[in-house]
Amino acid sequence: MLNKITYRPDRSLKAGMLVAGVIVGLVVAFLTGKARFLLILPVLSQYELLIFMFQTVLYPDEIKSLERLVTSARLTDTADNHTLGWYRASAILTLKMHTNFYELKINANGISNTTNIDKLANQVGSAFHHSAYLTRISNGYATYRIDLRNRKQRIHDNDF
């Protein structure tokens, strides 16, 4: 069984896409004479937010764990204190769920603590309440394996 969640902390209404959805909805509604396109196309333009809402219903524990990780590891850079929920940069997390383990890939995406992305294994483990360890690291990406069978933290020689 393989499921995949792509988690972006900067979820919000995308104004540009909403305006484009309304304009396209108006044109299509005028051409076809059916007003339902005026409602459907603006909603469909927010597909990322819709996908996140469905994932929240299907995988509530995993989404809460990802939110805990983003908060505790500071994987977002806020633009300033005067904007509501907007981020200057935020990491993109991809969680692949297998039966015995999860594989979490973090794309640093220009956040300020990119240099510390390889040292997040303890925070990943505490967010998911299972042991986690770094398996791969490449340019701006870090991949962690979260063991679901045991709750012990793994210690490697690199930790000392």
Tab-separated table of N, CA and C in Angstrom:
chain	number	residue	atom	x	y	z
A	1	MET	N	0.848	-1.182	0.000
A	1	MET	CA	0.000	0.000	0.000
A	1	MET	C	0.886	1.234	0.000
A	2	LEU	N	0.677	2.119	-0.971
A	2	LEU	CA	1.478	3.332	-1.075
A	2	LEU	C	0.545	4.517	-1.243
A	3	ASN	N	0.617	5.429	-0.313
A	3	ASN	CA	-0.121	6.681	-0.390
A	3	ASN	C	0.876	7.808	-0.299
A	4	LYS	N	0.505	8.952	-0.852
A	4	LYS	CA	1.435	10.072	-0.895
A	4	LYS	C	0.707	11.363	-0.520
A	5	ILE	N	1.318	12.126	0.375
A	5	ILE	CA	0.797	13.431	0.769
A	5	ILE	C	1.865	14.457	0.453
A	6	THR	N	1.497	15.500	-0.263
A	6	THR	CA	2.385	16.637	-0.465
A	6	THR	C	1.839	17.774	0.368
A	7	TYR	N	2.630	18.209	1.336
A	7	TYR	CA	2.182	19.207	2.312
A	7	TYR	C	2.925	20.510	2.082
A	8	ARG	N	2.163	21.557	1.804
A	8	ARG	CA	2.715	22.899	1.654
A	8	ARG	C	2.152	23.766	2.775
A	9	PRO	N	2.998	24.301	3.637
A	9	PRO	CA	2.494	25.126	4.736
A	9	PRO	C	1.822	26.416	4.283
A	10	ASP	N	2.097	26.868	3.081
A	10	ASP	CA	1.543	28.142	2.626
A	10	ASP	C	0.194	27.985	1.934
A	11	ARG	N	-0.642	27.115	2.474
A	11	ARG	CA	-1.956	26.910	1.876
A	11	ARG	C	-2.856	28.094	2.211
A	12	SER	N	-3.480	28.610	1.220
A	12	SER	CA	-4.424	29.711	1.372
A	12	SER	C	-5.097	29.895	0.015
A	13	LEU	N	-6.063	30.775	-0.027
A	13	LEU	CA	-6.682	31.079	-1.301
A	13	LEU	C	-5.665	31.772	-2.193
A	14	LYS	N	-5.562	31.319	-3.413
A	14	LYS	CA	-4.667	31.942	-4.382
A	14	LYS	C	-5.488	32.952	-5.183
A	15	ALA	N	-5.249	34.221	-4.911
A	15	ALA	CA	-6.075	35.287	-5.484
A	15	ALA	C	-6.001	35.317	-7.003
A	16	GLY	N	-4.808	35.149	-7.560
A	16	GLY	CA	-4.667	35.181	-9.015
A	16	GLY	C	-5.449	34.073	-9.690
A	17	MET	N	-5.367	32.878	-9.120
A	17	MET	CA	-6.108	31.754	-9.695
A	17	MET	C	-7.614	31.938	-9.526
A	18	LEU	N	-8.024	32.539	-8.408
A	18	LEU	CA	-9.444	32.780	-8.183
A	18	LEU	C	-10.000	33.775	-9.196
A	19	VAL	N	-9.252	34.833	-9.447
A	19	VAL	CA	-9.684	35.824	-10.442
A	19	VAL	C	-9.748	35.187	-11.825
A	20	ALA	N	-8.740	34.389	-12.165
A	20	ALA	CA	-8.757	33.708	-13.465
A	20	ALA	C	-9.932	32.743	-13.552
A	21	GLY	N	-10.249	32.039	-12.462
A	21	GLY	CA	-11.394	31.133	-12.456
A	21	GLY	C	-12.709	31.866	-12.639
A	22	VAL	N	-12.841	33.038	-12.027
A	22	VAL	CA	-14.071	33.834	-12.181
A	22	VAL	C	-14.200	34.336	-13.615
A	23	ILE	N	-13.104	34.811	-14.191
A	23	ILE	CA	-13.156	35.320	-15.566
A	23	ILE	C	-13.488	34.207	-16.548
A	24	VAL	N	-12.800	33.078	-16.413
A	24	VAL	CA	-13.085	31.948	-17.306
A	24	VAL	C	-14.504	31.447	-17.067
A	25	GLY	N	-14.945	31.431	-15.813
A	25	GLY	CA	-16.320	31.026	-15.503
A	25	GLY	C	-17.340	31.943	-16.139
A	26	LEU	N	-17.085	33.252	-16.114
A	26	LEU	CA	-17.996	34.203	-16.779
A	26	LEU	C	-18.056	33.963	-18.281
A	27	VAL	N	-16.912	33.780	-18.903
A	27	VAL	CA	-16.870	33.571	-20.355
A	27	VAL	C	-17.580	32.276	-20.725
A	28	VAL	N	-17.268	31.185	-20.029
A	28	VAL	CA	-17.883	29.895	-20.343
A	28	VAL	C	-19.379	29.927	-20.041
A	29	ALA	N	-19.773	30.572	-18.945
A	29	ALA	CA	-21.198	30.680	-18.607
A	29	ALA	C	-21.939	31.493	-19.659
A	30	PHE	N	-21.308	32.542	-20.156
A	30	PHE	CA	-21.950	33.358	-21.196
A	30	PHE	C	-22.067	32.587	-22.512
A	31	LEU	N	-21.008	31.847	-22.869
A	31	LEU	CA	-21.024	31.120	-24.140
A	31	LEU	C	-21.987	29.930	-24.119
A	32	THR	N	-22.089	29.242	-22.982
A	32	THR	CA	-22.938	28.066	-22.924
A	32	THR	C	-24.335	28.370	-22.404
A	33	GLY	N	-24.501	29.502	-21.736
A	33	GLY	CA	-25.799	29.843	-21.169
A	33	GLY	C	-26.111	29.093	-19.884
A	34	LYS	N	-25.100	28.517	-19.254
A	34	LYS	CA	-25.298	27.763	-18.011
A	34	LYS	C	-24.524	28.440	-16.889
A	35	ALA	N	-25.250	28.838	-15.851
A	35	ALA	CA	-24.655	29.602	-14.757
A	35	ALA	C	-23.811	28.737	-13.819
A	36	ARG	N	-23.938	27.435	-13.901
A	36	ARG	CA	-23.175	26.590	-12.972
A	36	ARG	C	-21.674	26.708	-13.184
A	37	PHE	N	-21.229	27.062	-14.399
A	37	PHE	CA	-19.807	27.249	-14.636
A	37	PHE	C	-19.263	28.446	-13.858
A	38	LEU	N	-20.131	29.410	-13.583
A	38	LEU	CA	-19.727	30.573	-12.803
A	38	LEU	C	-19.390	30.188	-11.359
A	39	LEU	N	-19.960	29.110	-10.882
A	39	LEU	CA	-19.666	28.626	-9.536
A	39	LEU	C	-18.578	27.549	-9.521
A	40	ILE	N	-18.598	26.668	-10.494
A	40	ILE	CA	-17.703	25.517	-10.494
A	40	ILE	C	-16.252	25.913	-10.790
A	41	LEU	N	-16.030	26.739	-11.786
A	41	LEU	CA	-14.663	27.058	-12.196
A	41	LEU	C	-13.874	27.846	-11.146
A	42	PRO	N	-14.453	28.819	-10.430
A	42	PRO	CA	-13.672	29.451	-9.346
A	42	PRO	C	-13.314	28.480	-8.225
A	43	VAL	N	-14.212	27.547	-7.920
A	43	VAL	CA	-13.902	26.561	-6.881
A	43	VAL	C	-12.790	25.628	-7.363
A	44	LEU	N	-12.853	25.192	-8.606
A	44	LEU	CA	-11.822	24.311	-9.148
A	44	LEU	C	-10.470	25.005	-9.292
A	45	SER	N	-10.471	26.334	-9.392
A	45	SER	CA	-9.198	27.048	-9.499
A	45	SER	C	-8.387	26.961	-8.211
A	46	GLN	N	-9.028	26.624	-7.115
A	46	GLN	CA	-8.352	26.469	-5.823
A	46	GLN	C	-8.081	24.998	-5.544
A	47	TYR	N	-7.609	24.276	-6.550
A	47	TYR	CA	-7.440	22.829	-6.448
A	47	TYR	C	-6.454	22.433	-5.349
A	48	GLU	N	-5.398	23.205	-5.107
A	48	GLU	CA	-4.446	22.840	-4.058
A	48	GLU	C	-5.107	22.869	-2.686
A	49	LEU	N	-5.937	23.864	-2.445
A	49	LEU	CA	-6.646	23.956	-1.179
A	49	LEU	C	-7.672	22.825	-1.048
A	50	LEU	N	-8.338	22.466	-2.145
A	50	LEU	CA	-9.285	21.355	-2.120
A	50	LEU	C	-8.586	20.025	-1.829
A	51	ILE	N	-7.429	19.817	-2.445
A	51	ILE	CA	-6.677	18.588	-2.199
A	51	ILE	C	-6.253	18.523	-0.744
A	52	PHE	N	-5.800	19.648	-0.186
A	52	PHE	CA	-5.398	19.662	1.219
A	52	PHE	C	-6.583	19.350	2.131
A	53	MET	N	-7.755	19.867	1.814
A	53	MET	CA	-8.935	19.598	2.645
A	53	MET	C	-9.301	18.119	2.599
A	54	PHE	N	-9.213	17.492	1.428
A	54	PHE	CA	-9.485	16.060	1.325
A	54	PHE	C	-8.442	15.237	2.084
A	55	GLN	N	-7.176	15.634	1.979
A	55	GLN	CA	-6.127	14.922	2.699
A	55	GLN	C	-6.307	15.059	4.208
A	56	THR	N	-6.782	16.207	4.668
A	56	THR	CA	-7.017	16.402	6.089
A	56	THR	C	-8.100	15.458	6.595
A	57	VAL	N	-9.094	15.188	5.773
A	57	VAL	CA	-10.161	14.254	6.161
A	57	VAL	C	-9.659	12.811	6.103
A	58	LEU	N	-8.880	12.466	5.067
A	58	LEU	CA	-8.431	11.089	4.892
A	58	LEU	C	-7.283	10.704	5.829
A	59	TYR	N	-6.352	11.632	6.074
A	59	TYR	CA	-5.156	11.336	6.868
A	59	TYR	C	-4.977	12.381	7.976
A	60	PRO	N	-5.863	12.435	8.952
A	60	PRO	CA	-5.764	13.508	9.957
A	60	PRO	C	-4.521	13.403	10.841
A	61	ASP	N	-4.109	12.201	11.224
A	61	ASP	CA	-2.939	12.051	12.092
A	61	ASP	C	-1.655	12.455	11.386
A	62	GLU	N	-1.526	12.081	10.132
A	62	GLU	CA	-0.325	12.418	9.379
A	62	GLU	C	-0.233	13.920	9.137
A	63	ILE	N	-1.357	14.566	8.820
A	63	ILE	CA	-1.365	16.019	8.604
A	63	ILE	C	-1.003	16.746	9.899
A	64	LYS	N	-1.533	16.291	11.034
A	64	LYS	CA	-1.175	16.909	12.318
A	64	LYS	C	0.302	16.735	12.609
A	65	SER	N	0.861	15.573	12.285
A	65	SER	CA	2.290	15.351	12.495
A	65	SER	C	3.125	16.270	11.616
A	66	LEU	N	2.719	16.450	10.368
A	66	LEU	CA	3.448	17.356	9.484
A	66	LEU	C	3.346	18.799	9.966
A	67	GLU	N	2.181	19.187	10.474
A	67	GLU	CA	2.038	20.538	11.014
A	67	GLU	C	2.921	20.733	12.244
A	68	ARG	N	3.006	19.708	13.116
A	68	ARG	CA	3.891	19.793	14.281
A	68	ARG	C	5.340	19.937	13.848
A	69	LEU	N	5.726	19.200	12.817
A	69	LEU	CA	7.102	19.266	12.336
A	69	LEU	C	7.420	20.640	11.771
A	70	VAL	N	6.529	21.184	10.962
A	70	VAL	CA	6.768	22.498	10.364
A	70	VAL	C	6.877	23.566	11.445
A	71	THR	N	6.050	23.454	12.474
A	71	THR	CA	6.081	24.433	13.551
A	71	THR	C	7.340	24.302	14.399
A	72	SER	N	7.672	23.072	14.806
A	72	SER	CA	8.808	22.892	15.710
A	72	SER	C	10.150	23.092	15.013
A	73	ALA	N	10.256	22.757	13.746
A	73	ALA	CA	11.527	22.869	13.028
A	73	ALA	C	11.673	24.196	12.308
A	74	ARG	N	10.664	25.044	12.383
A	74	ARG	CA	10.688	26.364	11.728
A	74	ARG	C	10.998	26.228	10.234
A	75	LEU	N	10.181	25.462	9.555
A	75	LEU	CA	10.383	25.226	8.124
A	75	LEU	C	9.667	26.243	7.254
A	76	THR	N	9.297	27.381	7.832
A	76	THR	CA	8.704	28.473	7.073
A	76	THR	C	9.366	29.778	7.475
A	77	ASP	N	9.435	30.697	6.556
A	77	ASP	CA	9.898	32.058	6.825
A	77	ASP	C	8.737	32.994	6.544
A	78	THR	N	8.241	33.673	7.556
A	78	THR	CA	7.121	34.592	7.345
A	78	THR	C	7.617	35.855	6.668
A	79	ALA	N	6.759	36.433	5.851
A	79	ALA	CA	7.130	37.650	5.131
A	79	ALA	C	7.280	38.820	6.091
A	80	ASP	N	6.280	39.077	6.894
A	80	ASP	CA	6.349	40.090	7.943
A	80	ASP	C	5.192	39.875	8.893
A	81	ASN	N	5.090	40.682	9.912
A	81	ASN	CA	4.056	40.503	10.928
A	81	ASN	C	2.714	41.086	10.528
A	82	HIS	N	2.640	41.802	9.431
A	82	HIS	CA	1.415	42.491	9.061
A	82	HIS	C	0.568	41.741	8.052
A	83	THR	N	1.078	40.664	7.491
A	83	THR	CA	0.295	39.889	6.533
A	83	THR	C	-0.344	38.713	7.242
A	84	LEU	N	-1.443	38.253	6.721
A	84	LEU	CA	-2.199	37.175	7.354
A	84	LEU	C	-1.873	35.841	6.684
A	85	GLY	N	-1.038	35.044	7.317
A	85	GLY	CA	-0.790	33.691	6.829
A	85	GLY	C	0.058	33.581	5.596
A	86	TRP	N	0.716	34.632	5.183
A	86	TRP	CA	1.548	34.572	3.985
A	86	TRP	C	2.978	34.252	4.379
A	87	TYR	N	3.650	33.490	3.553
A	87	TYR	CA	5.022	33.093	3.813
A	87	TYR	C	5.930	33.604	2.714
A	88	ARG	N	7.122	34.016	3.117
A	88	ARG	CA	8.124	34.395	2.129
A	88	ARG	C	8.676	33.136	1.478
A	89	ALA	N	8.941	32.129	2.270
A	89	ALA	CA	9.438	30.843	1.767
A	89	ALA	C	8.958	29.757	2.718
A	90	SER	N	8.653	28.607	2.190
A	90	SER	CA	8.236	27.490	3.036
A	90	SER	C	8.715	26.190	2.413
A	91	ALA	N	9.070	25.258	3.273
A	91	ALA	CA	9.508	23.944	2.816
A	91	ALA	C	8.306	23.167	2.288
A	92	ILE	N	8.567	22.301	1.349
A	92	ILE	CA	7.538	21.421	0.805
A	92	ILE	C	7.851	20.016	1.285
A	93	LEU	N	6.902	19.389	1.958
A	93	LEU	CA	7.103	18.068	2.531
A	93	LEU	C	6.295	17.050	1.738
A	94	THR	N	6.921	15.955	1.365
A	94	THR	CA	6.255	14.872	0.657
A	94	THR	C	6.377	13.622	1.515
A	95	LEU	N	5.245	13.091	1.922
A	95	LEU	CA	5.211	11.914	2.785
A	95	LEU	C	4.678	10.734	1.980
A	96	LYS	N	5.520	9.720	1.790
A	96	LYS	CA	5.095	8.481	1.136
A	96	LYS	C	4.833	7.472	2.240
A	97	MET	N	3.623	6.943	2.273
A	97	MET	CA	3.223	6.044	3.341
A	97	MET	C	3.240	4.602	2.848
A	98	HIS	N	4.142	3.820	3.394
A	98	HIS	CA	4.213	2.395	3.132
A	98	HIS	C	3.609	1.681	4.340
A	99	THR	N	3.514	0.370	4.294
A	99	THR	CA	2.872	-0.346	5.398
A	99	THR	C	3.726	-0.347	6.662
A	100	ASN	N	5.039	-0.484	6.556
A	100	ASN	CA	5.898	-0.577	7.736
A	100	ASN	C	6.675	0.692	8.041
A	101	PHE	N	6.718	1.618	7.114
A	101	PHE	CA	7.486	2.841	7.333
A	101	PHE	C	6.917	3.964	6.474
A	102	TYR	N	7.272	5.184	6.866
A	102	TYR	CA	6.968	6.373	6.076
A	102	TYR	C	8.290	6.910	5.545
A	103	GLU	N	8.236	7.491	4.377
A	103	GLU	CA	9.405	8.152	3.815
A	103	GLU	C	9.051	9.625	3.635
A	104	LEU	N	9.743	10.490	4.345
A	104	LEU	CA	9.478	11.927	4.322
A	104	LEU	C	10.592	12.628	3.570
A	105	LYS	N	10.223	13.331	2.499
A	105	LYS	CA	11.191	14.090	1.714
A	105	LYS	C	10.900	15.567	1.936
A	106	ILE	N	11.912	16.300	2.385
A	106	ILE	CA	11.761	17.728	2.665
A	106	ILE	C	12.529	18.503	1.613
A	107	ASN	N	11.819	19.367	0.889
A	107	ASN	CA	12.429	20.279	-0.072
A	107	ASN	C	12.565	21.614	0.637
A	108	ALA	N	13.785	22.049	0.884
A	108	ALA	CA	14.018	23.263	1.667
A	108	ALA	C	13.425	24.497	1.002
A	109	ASN	N	13.435	24.576	-0.297
A	109	ASN	CA	12.740	25.626	-1.046
A	109	ASN	C	13.142	27.035	-0.614
A	110	GLY	N	14.399	27.241	-0.256
A	110	GLY	CA	14.892	28.576	0.034
A	110	GLY	C	14.637	29.095	1.434
A	111	ILE	N	14.254	28.242	2.373
A	111	ILE	CA	14.021	28.731	3.727
A	111	ILE	C	15.362	29.042	4.389
A	112	SER	N	15.337	29.853	5.434
A	112	SER	CA	16.577	30.354	6.022
A	112	SER	C	17.380	29.277	6.735
A	113	ASN	N	16.740	28.234	7.236
A	113	ASN	CA	17.500	27.191	7.935
A	113	ASN	C	17.786	25.991	7.037
A	114	THR	N	18.071	26.222	5.773
A	114	THR	CA	18.387	25.152	4.835
A	114	THR	C	19.620	24.377	5.286
A	115	THR	N	20.570	25.046	5.919
A	115	THR	CA	21.794	24.360	6.331
A	115	THR	C	21.523	23.348	7.437
A	116	ASN	N	20.432	23.497	8.173
A	116	ASN	CA	20.123	22.582	9.267
A	116	ASN	C	19.151	21.478	8.866
A	117	ILE	N	18.828	21.361	7.599
A	117	ILE	CA	17.821	20.401	7.154
A	117	ILE	C	18.290	18.960	7.367
A	118	ASP	N	19.602	18.735	7.418
A	118	ASP	CA	20.103	17.379	7.628
A	118	ASP	C	20.108	16.985	9.094
A	119	LYS	N	19.798	17.901	9.996
A	119	LYS	CA	19.837	17.619	11.428
A	119	LYS	C	18.443	17.542	12.042
A	120	LEU	N	17.449	17.279	11.249
A	120	LEU	CA	16.070	17.280	11.730
A	120	LEU	C	15.558	15.912	12.167
A	121	ALA	N	16.382	14.903	12.190
A	121	ALA	CA	15.897	13.546	12.449
A	121	ALA	C	15.186	13.444	13.792
A	122	ASN	N	15.699	14.077	14.826
A	122	ASN	CA	15.037	14.005	16.127
A	122	ASN	C	13.685	14.699	16.104
A	123	GLN	N	13.590	15.840	15.419
A	123	GLN	CA	12.309	16.539	15.353
A	123	GLN	C	11.308	15.802	14.485
A	124	VAL	N	11.782	15.150	13.424
A	124	VAL	CA	10.892	14.323	12.599
A	124	VAL	C	10.361	13.164	13.434
A	125	GLY	N	11.244	12.528	14.185
A	125	GLY	CA	10.833	11.410	15.029
A	125	GLY	C	9.853	11.830	16.102
A	126	SER	N	10.080	12.986	16.722
A	126	SER	CA	9.162	13.427	17.777
A	126	SER	C	7.831	13.898	17.212
A	127	ALA	N	7.815	14.436	16.011
A	127	ALA	CA	6.547	14.860	15.408
A	127	ALA	C	5.663	13.669	15.066
A	128	PHE	N	6.267	12.562	14.641
A	128	PHE	CA	5.510	11.371	14.262
A	128	PHE	C	5.425	10.335	15.380
A	129	HIS	N	6.103	10.570	16.503
A	129	HIS	CA	6.114	9.669	17.653
A	129	HIS	C	6.671	8.295	17.307
A	130	HIS	N	7.615	8.255	16.391
A	130	HIS	CA	8.323	7.036	16.009
A	130	HIS	C	9.772	7.404	15.737
A	131	SER	N	10.615	6.413	15.621
A	131	SER	CA	12.012	6.701	15.330
A	131	SER	C	12.174	7.094	13.871
A	132	ALA	N	13.063	8.055	13.640
A	132	ALA	CA	13.312	8.545	12.287
A	132	ALA	C	14.805	8.750	12.112
A	133	TYR	N	15.276	8.547	10.893
A	133	TYR	CA	16.679	8.772	10.600
A	133	TYR	C	16.838	9.213	9.157
A	134	LEU	N	17.905	9.943	8.920
A	134	LEU	CA	18.201	10.494	7.607
A	134	LEU	C	18.716	9.392	6.698
A	135	THR	N	18.126	9.275	5.509
A	135	THR	CA	18.587	8.258	4.568
A	135	THR	C	19.336	8.854	3.382
A	136	ARG	N	18.876	9.988	2.886
A	136	ARG	CA	19.526	10.628	1.736
A	136	ARG	C	19.516	12.132	1.922
A	137	ILE	N	20.535	12.765	1.390
A	137	ILE	CA	20.553	14.218	1.338
A	137	ILE	C	21.161	14.622	0.004
A	138	SER	N	20.534	15.581	-0.640
A	138	SER	CA	21.047	16.095	-1.902
A	138	SER	C	20.828	17.604	-1.884
A	139	ASN	N	20.987	18.237	-2.971
A	139	ASN	CA	20.962	19.693	-3.051
A	139	ASN	C	19.610	20.259	-2.618
A	140	GLY	N	19.492	20.631	-1.355
A	140	GLY	CA	18.261	21.224	-0.841
A	140	GLY	C	17.193	20.227	-0.436
A	141	TYR	N	17.442	18.941	-0.614
A	141	TYR	CA	16.487	17.899	-0.262
A	141	TYR	C	17.062	17.016	0.840
A	142	ALA	N	16.209	16.601	1.742
A	142	ALA	CA	16.587	15.616	2.753
A	142	ALA	C	15.472	14.581	2.819
A	143	THR	N	15.845	13.314	2.878
A	143	THR	CA	14.869	12.232	2.941
A	143	THR	C	15.066	11.475	4.245
A	144	TYR	N	13.977	11.326	4.980
A	144	TYR	CA	13.996	10.635	6.265
A	144	TYR	C	13.123	9.393	6.182
A	145	ARG	N	13.533	8.369	6.899
A	145	ARG	CA	12.733	7.157	7.013
A	145	ARG	C	12.181	7.109	8.433
A	146	ILE	N	10.877	6.947	8.545
A	146	ILE	CA	10.206	6.899	9.836
A	146	ILE	C	9.741	5.465	10.041
A	147	ASP	N	10.335	4.792	11.014
A	147	ASP	CA	10.011	3.399	11.315
A	147	ASP	C	8.721	3.335	12.115
A	148	LEU	N	7.751	2.587	11.633
A	148	LEU	CA	6.472	2.471	12.327
A	148	LEU	C	6.418	1.270	13.267
A	149	ARG	N	7.375	0.378	13.174
A	149	ARG	CA	7.337	-0.839	13.987
A	149	ARG	C	7.741	-0.594	15.435
A	150	ASN	N	8.736	0.245	15.658
A	150	ASN	CA	9.185	0.488	17.031
A	150	ASN	C	9.223	1.983	17.303
A	151	ARG	N	9.257	2.324	18.558
A	151	ARG	CA	9.266	3.726	18.959
A	151	ARG	C	10.623	4.161	19.487
A	152	LYS	N	11.658	3.393	19.248
A	152	LYS	CA	12.985	3.748	19.726
A	152	LYS	C	13.666	4.664	18.720
A	153	GLN	N	14.455	5.586	19.241
A	153	GLN	CA	15.252	6.447	18.379
A	153	GLN	C	16.518	5.704	17.985
A	154	ARG	N	16.896	5.769	16.734
A	154	ARG	CA	18.129	5.131	16.291
A	154	ARG	C	19.296	6.078	16.486
A	155	ILE	N	20.413	5.524	16.917
A	155	ILE	CA	21.612	6.319	17.123
A	155	ILE	C	22.673	5.801	16.162
A	156	HIS	N	23.278	6.717	15.425
A	156	HIS	CA	24.319	6.372	14.471
A	156	HIS	C	25.647	6.958	14.947
A	157	ASP	N	26.730	6.493	14.343
A	157	ASP	CA	28.045	7.024	14.673
A	157	ASP	C	28.162	8.497	14.294
A	158	ASN	N	27.389	8.933	13.311
A	158	ASN	CA	27.452	10.332	12.876
A	158	ASN	C	26.872	11.278	13.923
A	159	ASP	N	26.108	10.769	14.889
A	159	ASP	CA	25.509	11.617	15.909
A	159	ASP	C	26.528	12.108	16.922
A	160	PHE	N	27.696	11.464	16.988
A	160	PHE	CA	28.694	11.828	17.999
A	160	PHE	C	29.795	12.674	17.433
